[in-house]
GROMACS .gro file of C-alpha atoms in nm:
model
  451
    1UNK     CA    1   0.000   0.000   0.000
    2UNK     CA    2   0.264   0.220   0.101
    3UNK     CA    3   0.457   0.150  -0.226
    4UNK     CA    4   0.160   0.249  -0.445
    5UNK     CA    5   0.125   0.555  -0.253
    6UNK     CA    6   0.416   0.679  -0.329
    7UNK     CA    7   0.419   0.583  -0.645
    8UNK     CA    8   0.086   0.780  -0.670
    9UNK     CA    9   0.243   1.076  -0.528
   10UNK     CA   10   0.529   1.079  -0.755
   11UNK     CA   11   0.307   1.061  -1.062
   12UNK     CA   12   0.123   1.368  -0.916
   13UNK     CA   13   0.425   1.547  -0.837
   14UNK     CA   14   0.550   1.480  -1.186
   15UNK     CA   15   0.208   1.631  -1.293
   16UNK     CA   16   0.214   1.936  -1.148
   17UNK     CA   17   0.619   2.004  -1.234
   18UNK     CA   18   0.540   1.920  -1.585
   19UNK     CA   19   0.283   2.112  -1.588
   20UNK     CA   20   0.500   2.470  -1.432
   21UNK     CA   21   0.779   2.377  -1.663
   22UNK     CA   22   0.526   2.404  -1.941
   23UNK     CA   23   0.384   2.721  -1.843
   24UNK     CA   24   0.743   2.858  -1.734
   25UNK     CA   25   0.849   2.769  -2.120
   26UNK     CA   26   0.546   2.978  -2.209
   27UNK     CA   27   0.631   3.232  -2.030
   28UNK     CA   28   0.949   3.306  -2.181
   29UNK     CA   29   0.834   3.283  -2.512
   30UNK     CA   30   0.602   3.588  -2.452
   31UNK     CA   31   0.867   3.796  -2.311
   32UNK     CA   32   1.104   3.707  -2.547
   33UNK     CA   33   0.892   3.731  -2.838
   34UNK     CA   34   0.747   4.092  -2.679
   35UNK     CA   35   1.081   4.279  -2.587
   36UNK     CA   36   1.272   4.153  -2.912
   37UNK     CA   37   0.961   4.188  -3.173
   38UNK     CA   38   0.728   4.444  -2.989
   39UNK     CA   39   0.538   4.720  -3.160
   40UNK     CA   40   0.395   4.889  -2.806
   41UNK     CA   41   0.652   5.145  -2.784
   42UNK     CA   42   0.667   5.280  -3.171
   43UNK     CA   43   0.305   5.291  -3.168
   44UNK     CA   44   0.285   5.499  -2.855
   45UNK     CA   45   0.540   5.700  -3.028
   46UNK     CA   46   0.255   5.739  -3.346
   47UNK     CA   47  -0.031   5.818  -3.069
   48UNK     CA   48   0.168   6.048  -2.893
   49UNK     CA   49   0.341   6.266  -3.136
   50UNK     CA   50   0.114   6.198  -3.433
   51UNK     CA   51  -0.223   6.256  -3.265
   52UNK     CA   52  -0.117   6.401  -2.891
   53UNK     CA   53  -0.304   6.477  -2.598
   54UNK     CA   54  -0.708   6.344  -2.663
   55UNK     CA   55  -0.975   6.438  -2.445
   56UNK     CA   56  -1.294   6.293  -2.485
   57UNK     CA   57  -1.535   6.506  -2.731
   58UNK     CA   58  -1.246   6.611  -2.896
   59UNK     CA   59  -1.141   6.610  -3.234
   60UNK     CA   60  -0.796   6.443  -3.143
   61UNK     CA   61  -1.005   6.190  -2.988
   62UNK     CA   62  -1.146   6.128  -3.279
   63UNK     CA   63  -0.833   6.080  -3.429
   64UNK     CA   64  -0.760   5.861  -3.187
   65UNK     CA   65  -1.078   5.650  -3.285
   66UNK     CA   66  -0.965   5.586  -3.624
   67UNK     CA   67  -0.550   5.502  -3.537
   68UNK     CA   68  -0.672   5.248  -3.290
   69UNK     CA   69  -0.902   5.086  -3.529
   70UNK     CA   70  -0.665   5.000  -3.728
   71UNK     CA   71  -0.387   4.902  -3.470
   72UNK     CA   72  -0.622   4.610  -3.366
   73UNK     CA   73  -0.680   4.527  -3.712
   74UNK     CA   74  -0.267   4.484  -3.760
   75UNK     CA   75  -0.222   4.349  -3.477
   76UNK     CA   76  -0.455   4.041  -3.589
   77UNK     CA   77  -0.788   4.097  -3.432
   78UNK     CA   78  -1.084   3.903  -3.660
   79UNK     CA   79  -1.318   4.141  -3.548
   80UNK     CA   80  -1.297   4.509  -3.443
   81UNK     CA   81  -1.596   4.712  -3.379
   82UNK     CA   82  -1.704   5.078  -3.255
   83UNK     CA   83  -1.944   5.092  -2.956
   84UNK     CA   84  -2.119   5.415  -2.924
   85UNK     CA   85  -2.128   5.613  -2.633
   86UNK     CA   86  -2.198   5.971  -2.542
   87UNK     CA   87  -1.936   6.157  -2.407
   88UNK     CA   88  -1.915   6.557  -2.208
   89UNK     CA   89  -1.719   6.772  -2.419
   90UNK     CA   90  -1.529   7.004  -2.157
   91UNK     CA   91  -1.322   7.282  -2.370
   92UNK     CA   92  -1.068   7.488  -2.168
   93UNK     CA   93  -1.018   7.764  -2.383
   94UNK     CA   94  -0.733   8.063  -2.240
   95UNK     CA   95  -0.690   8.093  -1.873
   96UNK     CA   96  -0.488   8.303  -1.655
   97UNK     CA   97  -0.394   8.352  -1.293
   98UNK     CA   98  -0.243   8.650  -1.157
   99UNK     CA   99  -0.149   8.773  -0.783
  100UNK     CA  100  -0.110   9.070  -0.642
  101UNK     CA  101   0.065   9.148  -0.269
  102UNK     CA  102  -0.053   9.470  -0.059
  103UNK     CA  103   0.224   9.671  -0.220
  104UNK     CA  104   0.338   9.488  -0.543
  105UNK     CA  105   0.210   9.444  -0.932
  106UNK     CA  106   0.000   9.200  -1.092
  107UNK     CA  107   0.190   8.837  -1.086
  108UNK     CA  108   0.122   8.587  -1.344
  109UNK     CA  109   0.110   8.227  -1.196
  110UNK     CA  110   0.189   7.891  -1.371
  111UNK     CA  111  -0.195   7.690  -1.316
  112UNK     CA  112  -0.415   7.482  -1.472
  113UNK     CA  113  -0.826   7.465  -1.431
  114UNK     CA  114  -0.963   7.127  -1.299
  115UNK     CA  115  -1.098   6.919  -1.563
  116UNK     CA  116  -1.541   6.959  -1.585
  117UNK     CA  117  -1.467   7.303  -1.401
  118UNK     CA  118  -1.674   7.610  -1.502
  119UNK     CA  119  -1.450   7.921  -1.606
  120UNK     CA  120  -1.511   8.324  -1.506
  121UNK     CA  121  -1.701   8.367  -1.905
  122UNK     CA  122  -1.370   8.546  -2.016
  123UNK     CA  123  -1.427   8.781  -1.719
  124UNK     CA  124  -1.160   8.904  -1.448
  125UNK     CA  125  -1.299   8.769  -1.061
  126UNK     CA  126  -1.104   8.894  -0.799
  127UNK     CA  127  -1.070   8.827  -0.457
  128UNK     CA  128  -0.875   8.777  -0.136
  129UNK     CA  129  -0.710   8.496  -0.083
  130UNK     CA  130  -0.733   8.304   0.228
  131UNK     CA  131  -0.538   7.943   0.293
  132UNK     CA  132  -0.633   7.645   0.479
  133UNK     CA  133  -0.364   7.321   0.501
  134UNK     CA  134  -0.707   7.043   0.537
  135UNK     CA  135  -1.023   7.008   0.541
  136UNK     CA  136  -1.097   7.050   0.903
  137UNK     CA  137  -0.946   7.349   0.912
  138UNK     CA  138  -1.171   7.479   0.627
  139UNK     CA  139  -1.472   7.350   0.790
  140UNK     CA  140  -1.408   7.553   1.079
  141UNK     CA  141  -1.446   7.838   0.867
  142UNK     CA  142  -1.819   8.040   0.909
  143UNK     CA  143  -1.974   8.180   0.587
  144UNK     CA  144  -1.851   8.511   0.686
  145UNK     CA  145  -1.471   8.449   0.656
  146UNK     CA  146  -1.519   8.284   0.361
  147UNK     CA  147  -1.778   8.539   0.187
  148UNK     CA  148  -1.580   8.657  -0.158
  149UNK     CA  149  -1.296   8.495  -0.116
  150UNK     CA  150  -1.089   8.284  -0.309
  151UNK     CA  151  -1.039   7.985  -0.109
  152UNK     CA  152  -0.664   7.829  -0.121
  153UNK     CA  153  -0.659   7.443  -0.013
  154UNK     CA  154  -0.280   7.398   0.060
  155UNK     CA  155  -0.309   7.035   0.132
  156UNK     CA  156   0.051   6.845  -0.011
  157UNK     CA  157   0.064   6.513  -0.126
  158UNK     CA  158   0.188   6.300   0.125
  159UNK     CA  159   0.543   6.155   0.043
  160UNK     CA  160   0.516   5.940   0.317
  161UNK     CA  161   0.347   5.630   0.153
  162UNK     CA  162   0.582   5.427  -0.039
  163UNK     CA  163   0.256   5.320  -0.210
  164UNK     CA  164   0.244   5.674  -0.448
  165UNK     CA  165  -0.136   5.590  -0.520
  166UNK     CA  166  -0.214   5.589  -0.172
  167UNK     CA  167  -0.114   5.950  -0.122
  168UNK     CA  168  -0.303   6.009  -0.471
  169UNK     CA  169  -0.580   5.859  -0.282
  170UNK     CA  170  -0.561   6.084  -0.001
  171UNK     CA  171  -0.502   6.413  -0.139
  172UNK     CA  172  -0.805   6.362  -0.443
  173UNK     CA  173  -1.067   6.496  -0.270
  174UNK     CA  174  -0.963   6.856  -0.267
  175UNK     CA  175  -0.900   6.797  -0.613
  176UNK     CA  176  -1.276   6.712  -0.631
  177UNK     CA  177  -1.449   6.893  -0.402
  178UNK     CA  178  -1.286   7.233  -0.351
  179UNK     CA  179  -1.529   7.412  -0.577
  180UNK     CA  180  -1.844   7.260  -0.405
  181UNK     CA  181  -1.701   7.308  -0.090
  182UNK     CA  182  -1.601   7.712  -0.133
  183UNK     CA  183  -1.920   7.824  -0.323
  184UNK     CA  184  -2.119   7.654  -0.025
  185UNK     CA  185  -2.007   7.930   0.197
  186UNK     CA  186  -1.993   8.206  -0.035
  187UNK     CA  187  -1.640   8.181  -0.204
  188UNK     CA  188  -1.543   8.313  -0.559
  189UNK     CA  189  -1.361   8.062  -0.679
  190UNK     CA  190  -1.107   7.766  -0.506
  191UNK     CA  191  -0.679   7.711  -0.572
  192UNK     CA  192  -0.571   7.373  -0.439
  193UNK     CA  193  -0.249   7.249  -0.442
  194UNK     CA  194  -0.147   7.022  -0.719
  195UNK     CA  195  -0.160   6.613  -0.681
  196UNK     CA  196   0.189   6.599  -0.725
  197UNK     CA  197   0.458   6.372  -0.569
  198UNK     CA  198   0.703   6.639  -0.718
  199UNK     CA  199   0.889   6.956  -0.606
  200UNK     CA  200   0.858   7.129  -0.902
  201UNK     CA  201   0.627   7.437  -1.040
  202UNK     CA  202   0.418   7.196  -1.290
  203UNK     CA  203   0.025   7.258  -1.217
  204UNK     CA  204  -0.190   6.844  -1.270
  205UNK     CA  205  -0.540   6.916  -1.370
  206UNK     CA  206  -0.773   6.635  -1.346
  207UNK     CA  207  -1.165   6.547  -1.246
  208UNK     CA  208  -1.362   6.799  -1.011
  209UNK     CA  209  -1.731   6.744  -0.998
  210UNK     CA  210  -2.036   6.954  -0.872
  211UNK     CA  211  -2.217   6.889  -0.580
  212UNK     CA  212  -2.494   7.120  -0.670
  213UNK     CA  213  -2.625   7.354  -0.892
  214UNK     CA  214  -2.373   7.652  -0.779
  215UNK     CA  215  -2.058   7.637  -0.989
  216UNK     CA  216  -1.771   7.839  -0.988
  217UNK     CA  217  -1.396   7.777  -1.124
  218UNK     CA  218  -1.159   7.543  -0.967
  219UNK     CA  219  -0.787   7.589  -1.068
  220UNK     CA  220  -0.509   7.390  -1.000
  221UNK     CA  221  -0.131   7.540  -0.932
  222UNK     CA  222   0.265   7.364  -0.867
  223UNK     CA  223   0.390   7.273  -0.571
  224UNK     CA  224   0.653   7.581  -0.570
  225UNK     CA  225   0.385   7.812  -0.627
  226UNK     CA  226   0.179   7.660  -0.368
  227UNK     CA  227   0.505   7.724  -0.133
  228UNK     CA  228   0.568   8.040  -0.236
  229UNK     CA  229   0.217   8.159  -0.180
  230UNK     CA  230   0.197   8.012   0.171
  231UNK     CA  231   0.530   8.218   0.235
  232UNK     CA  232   0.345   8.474   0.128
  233UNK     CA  233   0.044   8.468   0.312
  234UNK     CA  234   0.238   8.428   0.669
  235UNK     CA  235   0.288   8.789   0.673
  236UNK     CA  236   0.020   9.016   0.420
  237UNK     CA  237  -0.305   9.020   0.233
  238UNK     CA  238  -0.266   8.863  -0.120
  239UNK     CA  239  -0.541   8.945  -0.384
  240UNK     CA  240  -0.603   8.656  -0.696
  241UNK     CA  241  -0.738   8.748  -1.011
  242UNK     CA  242  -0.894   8.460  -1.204
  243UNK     CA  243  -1.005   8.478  -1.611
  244UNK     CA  244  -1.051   8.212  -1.819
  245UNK     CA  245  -1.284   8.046  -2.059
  246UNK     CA  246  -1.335   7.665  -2.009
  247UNK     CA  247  -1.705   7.467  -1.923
  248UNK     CA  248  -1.911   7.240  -2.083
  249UNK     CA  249  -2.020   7.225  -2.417
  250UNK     CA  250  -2.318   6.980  -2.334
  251UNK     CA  251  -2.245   6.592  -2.541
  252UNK     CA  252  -2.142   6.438  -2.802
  253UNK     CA  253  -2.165   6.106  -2.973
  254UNK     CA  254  -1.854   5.967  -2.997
  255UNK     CA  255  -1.695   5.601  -2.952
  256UNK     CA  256  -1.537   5.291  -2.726
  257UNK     CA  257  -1.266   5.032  -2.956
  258UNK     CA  258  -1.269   4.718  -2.950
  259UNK     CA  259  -1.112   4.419  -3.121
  260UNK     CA  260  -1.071   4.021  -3.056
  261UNK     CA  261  -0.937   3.686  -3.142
  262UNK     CA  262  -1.269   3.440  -3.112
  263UNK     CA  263  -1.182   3.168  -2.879
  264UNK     CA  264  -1.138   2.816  -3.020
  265UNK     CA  265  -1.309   2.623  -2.726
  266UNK     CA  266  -1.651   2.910  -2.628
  267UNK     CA  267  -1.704   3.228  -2.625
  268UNK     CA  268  -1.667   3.370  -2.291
  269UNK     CA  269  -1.483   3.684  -2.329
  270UNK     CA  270  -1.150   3.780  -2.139
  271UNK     CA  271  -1.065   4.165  -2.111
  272UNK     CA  272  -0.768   4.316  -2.123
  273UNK     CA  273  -0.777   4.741  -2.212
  274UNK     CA  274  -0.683   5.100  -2.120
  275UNK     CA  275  -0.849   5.423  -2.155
  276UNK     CA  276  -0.819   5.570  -2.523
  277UNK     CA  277  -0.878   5.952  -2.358
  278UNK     CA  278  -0.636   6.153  -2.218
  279UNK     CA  279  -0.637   6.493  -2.078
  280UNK     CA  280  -0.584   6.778  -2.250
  281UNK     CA  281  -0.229   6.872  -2.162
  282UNK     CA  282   0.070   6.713  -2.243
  283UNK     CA  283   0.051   6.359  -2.464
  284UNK     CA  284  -0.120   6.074  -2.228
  285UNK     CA  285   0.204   5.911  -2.298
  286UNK     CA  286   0.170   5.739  -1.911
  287UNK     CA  287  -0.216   5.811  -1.871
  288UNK     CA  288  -0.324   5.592  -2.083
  289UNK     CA  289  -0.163   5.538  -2.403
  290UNK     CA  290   0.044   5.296  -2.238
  291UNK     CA  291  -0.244   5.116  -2.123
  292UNK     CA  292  -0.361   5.136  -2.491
  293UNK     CA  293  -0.053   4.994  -2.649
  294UNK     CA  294  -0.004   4.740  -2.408
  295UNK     CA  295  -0.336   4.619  -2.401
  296UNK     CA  296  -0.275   4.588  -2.829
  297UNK     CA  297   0.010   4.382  -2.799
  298UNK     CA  298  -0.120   4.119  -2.568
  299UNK     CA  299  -0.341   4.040  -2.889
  300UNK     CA  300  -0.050   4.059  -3.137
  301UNK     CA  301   0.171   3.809  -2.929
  302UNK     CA  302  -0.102   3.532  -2.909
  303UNK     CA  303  -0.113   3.572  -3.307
  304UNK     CA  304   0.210   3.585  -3.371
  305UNK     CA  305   0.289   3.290  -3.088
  306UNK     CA  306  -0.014   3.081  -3.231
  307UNK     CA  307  -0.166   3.037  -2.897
  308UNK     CA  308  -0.450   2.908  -2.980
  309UNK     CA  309  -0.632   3.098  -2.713
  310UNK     CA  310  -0.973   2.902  -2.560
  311UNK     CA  311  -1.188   3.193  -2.486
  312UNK     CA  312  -1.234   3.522  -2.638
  313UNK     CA  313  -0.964   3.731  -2.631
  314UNK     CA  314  -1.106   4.145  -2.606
  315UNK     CA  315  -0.939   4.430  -2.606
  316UNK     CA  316  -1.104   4.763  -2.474
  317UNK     CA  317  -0.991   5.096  -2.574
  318UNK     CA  318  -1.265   5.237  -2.341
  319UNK     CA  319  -1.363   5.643  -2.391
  320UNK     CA  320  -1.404   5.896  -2.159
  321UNK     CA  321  -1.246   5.745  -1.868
  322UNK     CA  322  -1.124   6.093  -1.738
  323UNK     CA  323  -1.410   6.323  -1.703
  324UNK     CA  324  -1.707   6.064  -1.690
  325UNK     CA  325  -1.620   5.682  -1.733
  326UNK     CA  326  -1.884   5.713  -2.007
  327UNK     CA  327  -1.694   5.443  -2.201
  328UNK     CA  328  -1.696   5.192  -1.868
  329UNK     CA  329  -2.020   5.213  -1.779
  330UNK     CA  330  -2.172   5.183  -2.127
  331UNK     CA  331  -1.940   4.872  -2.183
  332UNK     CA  332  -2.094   4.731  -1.861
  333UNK     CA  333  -2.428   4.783  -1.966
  334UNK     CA  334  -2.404   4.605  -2.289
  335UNK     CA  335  -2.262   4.311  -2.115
  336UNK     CA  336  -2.530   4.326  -1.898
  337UNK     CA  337  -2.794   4.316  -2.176
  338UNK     CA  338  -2.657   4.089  -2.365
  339UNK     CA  339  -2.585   3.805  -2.067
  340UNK     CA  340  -2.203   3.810  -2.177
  341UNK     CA  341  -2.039   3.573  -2.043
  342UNK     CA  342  -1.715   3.715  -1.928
  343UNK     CA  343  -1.438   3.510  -1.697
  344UNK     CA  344  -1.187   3.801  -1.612
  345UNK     CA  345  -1.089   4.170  -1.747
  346UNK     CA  346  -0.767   4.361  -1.637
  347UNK     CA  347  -0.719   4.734  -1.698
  348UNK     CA  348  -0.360   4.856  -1.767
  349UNK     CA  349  -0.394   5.246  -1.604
  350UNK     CA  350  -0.086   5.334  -1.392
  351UNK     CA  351   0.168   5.406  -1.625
  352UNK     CA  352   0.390   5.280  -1.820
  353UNK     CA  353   0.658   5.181  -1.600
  354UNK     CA  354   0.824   4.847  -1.485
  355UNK     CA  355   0.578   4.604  -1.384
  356UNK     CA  356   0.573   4.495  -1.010
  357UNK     CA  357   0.296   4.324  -0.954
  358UNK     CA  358  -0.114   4.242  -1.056
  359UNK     CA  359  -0.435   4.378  -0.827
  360UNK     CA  360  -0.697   4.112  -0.734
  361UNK     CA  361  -1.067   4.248  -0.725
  362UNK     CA  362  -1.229   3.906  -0.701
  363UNK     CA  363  -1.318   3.644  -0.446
  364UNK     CA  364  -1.047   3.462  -0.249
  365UNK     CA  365  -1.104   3.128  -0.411
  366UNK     CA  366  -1.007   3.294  -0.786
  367UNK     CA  367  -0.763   3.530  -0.582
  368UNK     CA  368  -0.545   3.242  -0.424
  369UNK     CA  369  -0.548   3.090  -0.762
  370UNK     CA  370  -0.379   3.376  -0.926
  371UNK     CA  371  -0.156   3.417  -0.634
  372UNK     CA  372  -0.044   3.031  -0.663
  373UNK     CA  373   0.118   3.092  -0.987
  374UNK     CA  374   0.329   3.399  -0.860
  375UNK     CA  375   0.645   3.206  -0.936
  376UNK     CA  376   0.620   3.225  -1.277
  377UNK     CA  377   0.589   3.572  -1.233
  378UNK     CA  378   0.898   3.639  -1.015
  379UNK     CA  379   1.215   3.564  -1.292
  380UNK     CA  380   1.013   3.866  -1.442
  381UNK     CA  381   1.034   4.107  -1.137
  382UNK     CA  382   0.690   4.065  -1.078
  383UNK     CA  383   0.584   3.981  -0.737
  384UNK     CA  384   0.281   4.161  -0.586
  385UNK     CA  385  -0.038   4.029  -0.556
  386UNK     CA  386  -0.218   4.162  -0.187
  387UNK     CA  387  -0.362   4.482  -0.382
  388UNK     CA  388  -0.770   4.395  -0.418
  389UNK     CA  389  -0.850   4.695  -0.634
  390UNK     CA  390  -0.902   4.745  -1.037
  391UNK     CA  391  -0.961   4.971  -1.281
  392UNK     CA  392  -1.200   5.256  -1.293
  393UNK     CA  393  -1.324   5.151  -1.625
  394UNK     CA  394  -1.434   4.782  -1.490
  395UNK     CA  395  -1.632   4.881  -1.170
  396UNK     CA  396  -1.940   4.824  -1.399
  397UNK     CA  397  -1.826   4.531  -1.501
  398UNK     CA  398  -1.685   4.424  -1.087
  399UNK     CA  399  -2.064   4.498  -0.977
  400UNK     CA  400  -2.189   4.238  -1.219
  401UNK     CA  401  -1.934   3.979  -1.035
  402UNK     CA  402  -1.702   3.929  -1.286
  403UNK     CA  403  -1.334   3.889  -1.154
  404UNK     CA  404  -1.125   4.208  -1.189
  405UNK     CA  405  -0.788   4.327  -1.201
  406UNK     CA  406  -0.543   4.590  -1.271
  407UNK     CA  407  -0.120   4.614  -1.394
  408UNK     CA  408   0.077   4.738  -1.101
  409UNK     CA  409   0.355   4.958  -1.175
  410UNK     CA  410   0.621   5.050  -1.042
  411UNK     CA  411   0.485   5.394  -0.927
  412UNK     CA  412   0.718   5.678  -0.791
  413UNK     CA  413   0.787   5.856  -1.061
  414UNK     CA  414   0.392   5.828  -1.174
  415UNK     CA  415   0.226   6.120  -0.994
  416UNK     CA  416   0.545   6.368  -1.113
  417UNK     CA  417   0.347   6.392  -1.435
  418UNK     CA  418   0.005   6.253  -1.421
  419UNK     CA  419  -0.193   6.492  -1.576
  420UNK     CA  420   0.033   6.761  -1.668
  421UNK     CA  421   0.218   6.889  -2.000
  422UNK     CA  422   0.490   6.667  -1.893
  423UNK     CA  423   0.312   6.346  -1.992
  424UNK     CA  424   0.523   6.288  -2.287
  425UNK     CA  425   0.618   6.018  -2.491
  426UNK     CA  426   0.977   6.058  -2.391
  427UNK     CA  427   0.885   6.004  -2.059
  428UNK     CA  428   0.823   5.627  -2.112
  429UNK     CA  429   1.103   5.395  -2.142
  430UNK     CA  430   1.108   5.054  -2.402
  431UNK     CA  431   1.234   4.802  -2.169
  432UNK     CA  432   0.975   4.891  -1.904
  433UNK     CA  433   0.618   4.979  -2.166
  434UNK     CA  434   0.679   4.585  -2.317
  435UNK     CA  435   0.773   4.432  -1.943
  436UNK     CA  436   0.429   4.535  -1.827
  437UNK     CA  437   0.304   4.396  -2.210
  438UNK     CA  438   0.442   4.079  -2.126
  439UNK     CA  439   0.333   4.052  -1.804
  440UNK     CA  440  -0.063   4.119  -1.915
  441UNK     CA  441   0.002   3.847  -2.186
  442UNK     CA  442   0.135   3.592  -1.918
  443UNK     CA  443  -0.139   3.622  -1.708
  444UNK     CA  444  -0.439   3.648  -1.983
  445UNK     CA  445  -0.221   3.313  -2.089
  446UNK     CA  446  -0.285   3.157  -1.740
  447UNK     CA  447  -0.630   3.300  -1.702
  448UNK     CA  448  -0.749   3.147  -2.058
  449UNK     CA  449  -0.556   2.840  -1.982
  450UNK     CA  450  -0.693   2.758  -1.634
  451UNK     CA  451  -1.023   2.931  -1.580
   0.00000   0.00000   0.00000
C-alpha cells in the first residue's frame, strides 16, 4: 500500500512540475517574443506625437478612434468594432492667474483649471485669498470668513506612503471637491495644491465634480507656487485674479474600440484594455496610451505565438475614462444586456513603468489561484499580488461579479506627471512599456488556460 502511494504521489508530483515547466516555457516565449519583436513602444510613439493629448469630445479623440481601429486590425484581431457612447465635451479655452501682494504688481502664476470646471465667461474675478492646510481646518471656517474669497486648499501630497497611489488617494478629494465646498459658503472661486509627488512648479489638472447647482472655477497650481504663496500669506493680504474660458459644451456622440481573437473552445470573453482619452495637456504618454498599447500587444503576441487561445480574447480601448467613465459604464451595460459571459478583465492604467505586480478584485477562491502561480511571475520582477482593487473603467463590469484586475507599476515617478504637459512620450522607457506587455500576456495566458 505504502509502495503504491508513493508511487501515486510521484506521478502527481510529476504532474504538477510538468505542468509549471510548461507554463514557465510559455512564459518566456512571450517575453522574449514581446521585448525583441514588440510594436507597443513605436506605436505609442505614433499616438503620442502623431495625434497628442485626446480628451474625450475632442477632435484628437477622434483621431484617436480611427488610429486604434486599425492598430487592432494589424495586430490580428478578426473582429474590431465601434461601440457608441456619449461623451461631455469640456473645452478649456485661455486661462490666466495673476497675484497681487498689498504693495506689489500683478503676478502671473503657472496653473491649470480642474478638468469639468466652469471658467469666469472670459471675465476678471477677484478676490482675497485666504489658505487652509485640510479640510478641518476649512470647515471651521463660518460663511462670513469665507464670503468673496478665493479659497486656497494647501493640502501636499503626502510623500510618506511608499505606495504613491495611496497619497493620490488621499489628497483627491480637494482635487474634487474644492469648488463645491467654497461656493457653499460664499467663495469666488477655489486654488488647491497640485496632486503631485514632485517639487517642481508643474500645475496636474484632473476630475472635479459639482455637488450642486452653484458652480464656480476650480484651478489647480505647482507645488513651488503653492510654497511660495503660503510664504506669502504668513505675513500680508494677497489678492487673486482669475479669467478664463473653459465649461461644458453639453455631449457628443462619440466612440469605445474594441477588437478580438474568437476563442477556439466558447465564447466567454477575457478583457484586457486601457483608456483611449487623455487629458488635455501634455501627450497621455503614461495616462493611458500605455495602457492602450499594451493592451494591443497582448493580442499581437497570441497571433504571432499561435496560442490558440480558448476563450475570447477582447481588447477595450474604453472612452471617456477621465471626465465621466462614459466608455466603462456603457461597456458594462451592454454586457449586462446581452448576458455576456465574461471570466476576467484587467485594466492597464498606472503608467507605463516596470511592472511589479497584478491587483486582485475578485473572491479569495479565484484570488489564491492567481496568487499560486506567482512564481512564474517572479524571474520577471513581478511579485505583488495583496492589492484587491481594479480599474476605474471595470467597476461596472466588478458589480456584475465578474473577476477584476489591474497592472501594477512601479509607481514613484507616476504622480510627477500625471496629468500635466509633462506626460510625454519621452517620458516612457522601451524596456519597461513591453515588461508590463508581457506581463498582461502571461497572465491572460494563465487565465485562458486555467479558468
Amino acid at each position: 500500500m505504502k509502495k503504491i502511494l508513493g508511487t501515486t504521489l510521484t506521478l502527481l508530483g510529476l504532474a504538477v512540475f510538468g505542468q509549471a515547466k510548461e507554463d514557465s516555457i510559455q512564459f518566456a516565449k512571450i517575453s522574449t517574443e514581446i521585448l525583441n519583436k514588440g510594436k507597443a513602444y513605436n506605436e505609442l510613439r505614433e499616438l503620442t506625437k502623431n495625434i497628442g493629448h485626446r480628451l474625450s469630445g475632442s477632435a484628437s479623440y477622434e483621431k484617436a478612434v480611427t488610429w486604434a481601429e486599425q492598430k487592432l486590425r494589424d495586430a490580428g484581431a478578426d473582429k474590431v468594432w465601434l461601440q457608441e457612447v456619449m461623451v461631455p465635451v469640456w473645452v478649456r479655452g485661455k486661462e490666466s492667474l495673476h497675484i497681487k501682494t498689498s504693495n506689489g504688481k500683478w503676478k502671473s502664476l503657472k496653473m491649470l483649471s480642474l478638468g469639468n470646471s466652469e471658467g469666469t465667461g472670459g471675465k476678471d474675478v477677484s478676490g482675497e485669498i485666504i489658505m487652509v492646510r485640510s479640510m478641518e481646518e476649512y470647515d471651521k471656517l463660518s460663511p462670513e470668513q469665507v464670503k468673496d474669497k478665493i479659497v486656497f486648499f494647501n493640502y501636499p501630497f503626502s510623500q510618506t506612503y511608499i505606495e504613491t497611489f495611496r497619497g493620490y488617494g488621499d489628497a483627491a478629494k480637494y482635487r474634487s471637491t474644492a469648488a463645491s465646498l467654497t461656493a457653499k459658503k460664499g467663495g469666488k472661486f477655489a486654488i488647491i495644491r497640485s496632486l503631485s509627488s514632485a517639487f517642481d512648479d508643474v500645475p496636474h489638472t484632473g476630475s472635479m465634480r459639482y455637488q450642486d447647482d452653484k458652480k464656480i472655477p476650480a484651478v489647480a497650481v505647482g507645488s513651488t507656487t503653492a510654497d511660495e504663496l503660503a510664504e506669502l500669506l504668513k505675513s500680508q493680504k494677497i489678492t487673486a485674479k482669475l479669467n478664463s474660458n473653459c465649461g461644458m459644451k453639453g455631449e457628443k456622440l462619440s466612440h469605445s474600440v474594441i477588437g478580438e481573437i474568437t476563442g477556439k473552445k466558447d465564447k466567454s470573453v477575457i478583457v484586457v484594455g486601457g483608456h483611449l482619452d487623455s487629458w488635455d495637456v501634455g501627450e497621455g504618454a503614461h495616462d493611458d496610451g500605455s495602457g492602450i498599447v499594451q493592451s494591443i500587444e497582448v493580442l499581437r503576441t497570441f497571433k504571432n505565438l499561435g496560442i490558440q487561445n480558448n476563450h475570447t480574447i477582447r481588447v477595450v480601448c474604453f472612452a471617456n475614462e477621465e471626465n465621466g467613465v462614459k466608455g466603462g459604464v456603457m461597456y458594462g451595460k451592454t454586457v449586462k444586456e446581452n448576458n455576456e459571459k465574461h471570466l476576467f478583465a484587467i485594466e492597464t492604467d498606472a503608467g507605463g513603468f516596470t511592472p511589479r505586480g497584478i491587483s486582485l478584485d475578485m473572491d479569495n477562491e479565484k484570488r489564491k489561484q492567481i496568487q499560486s502561480w506567482a512564481d512564474l511571475f517572479l524571474p520577471y520582477g513581478v511579485y505583488d499580488f495583496k492589492n484587491t482593487y481594479s480599474g476605474t473603467d471595470l467597476y461596472p463590469l466588478h458589480d456584475l461579479g465578474i473577476p477584476t484586475a489591474e497592472l501594477v507599476p512601479d509607481s514613484q515617478r507616476y504622480f510627477d506627471i500625471h496629468h500635466t504637459e509633462e506626460d510625454t512620450f519621452e517620458k516612457v522607457n522601451r524596456r519597461e512599456l513591453l515588461l508590463g506587455a508581457s506581463t498582461l500576456t502571461q497572465i491572460i495566458y494563465m487565465i485562458d488556460k486555467n479558468w
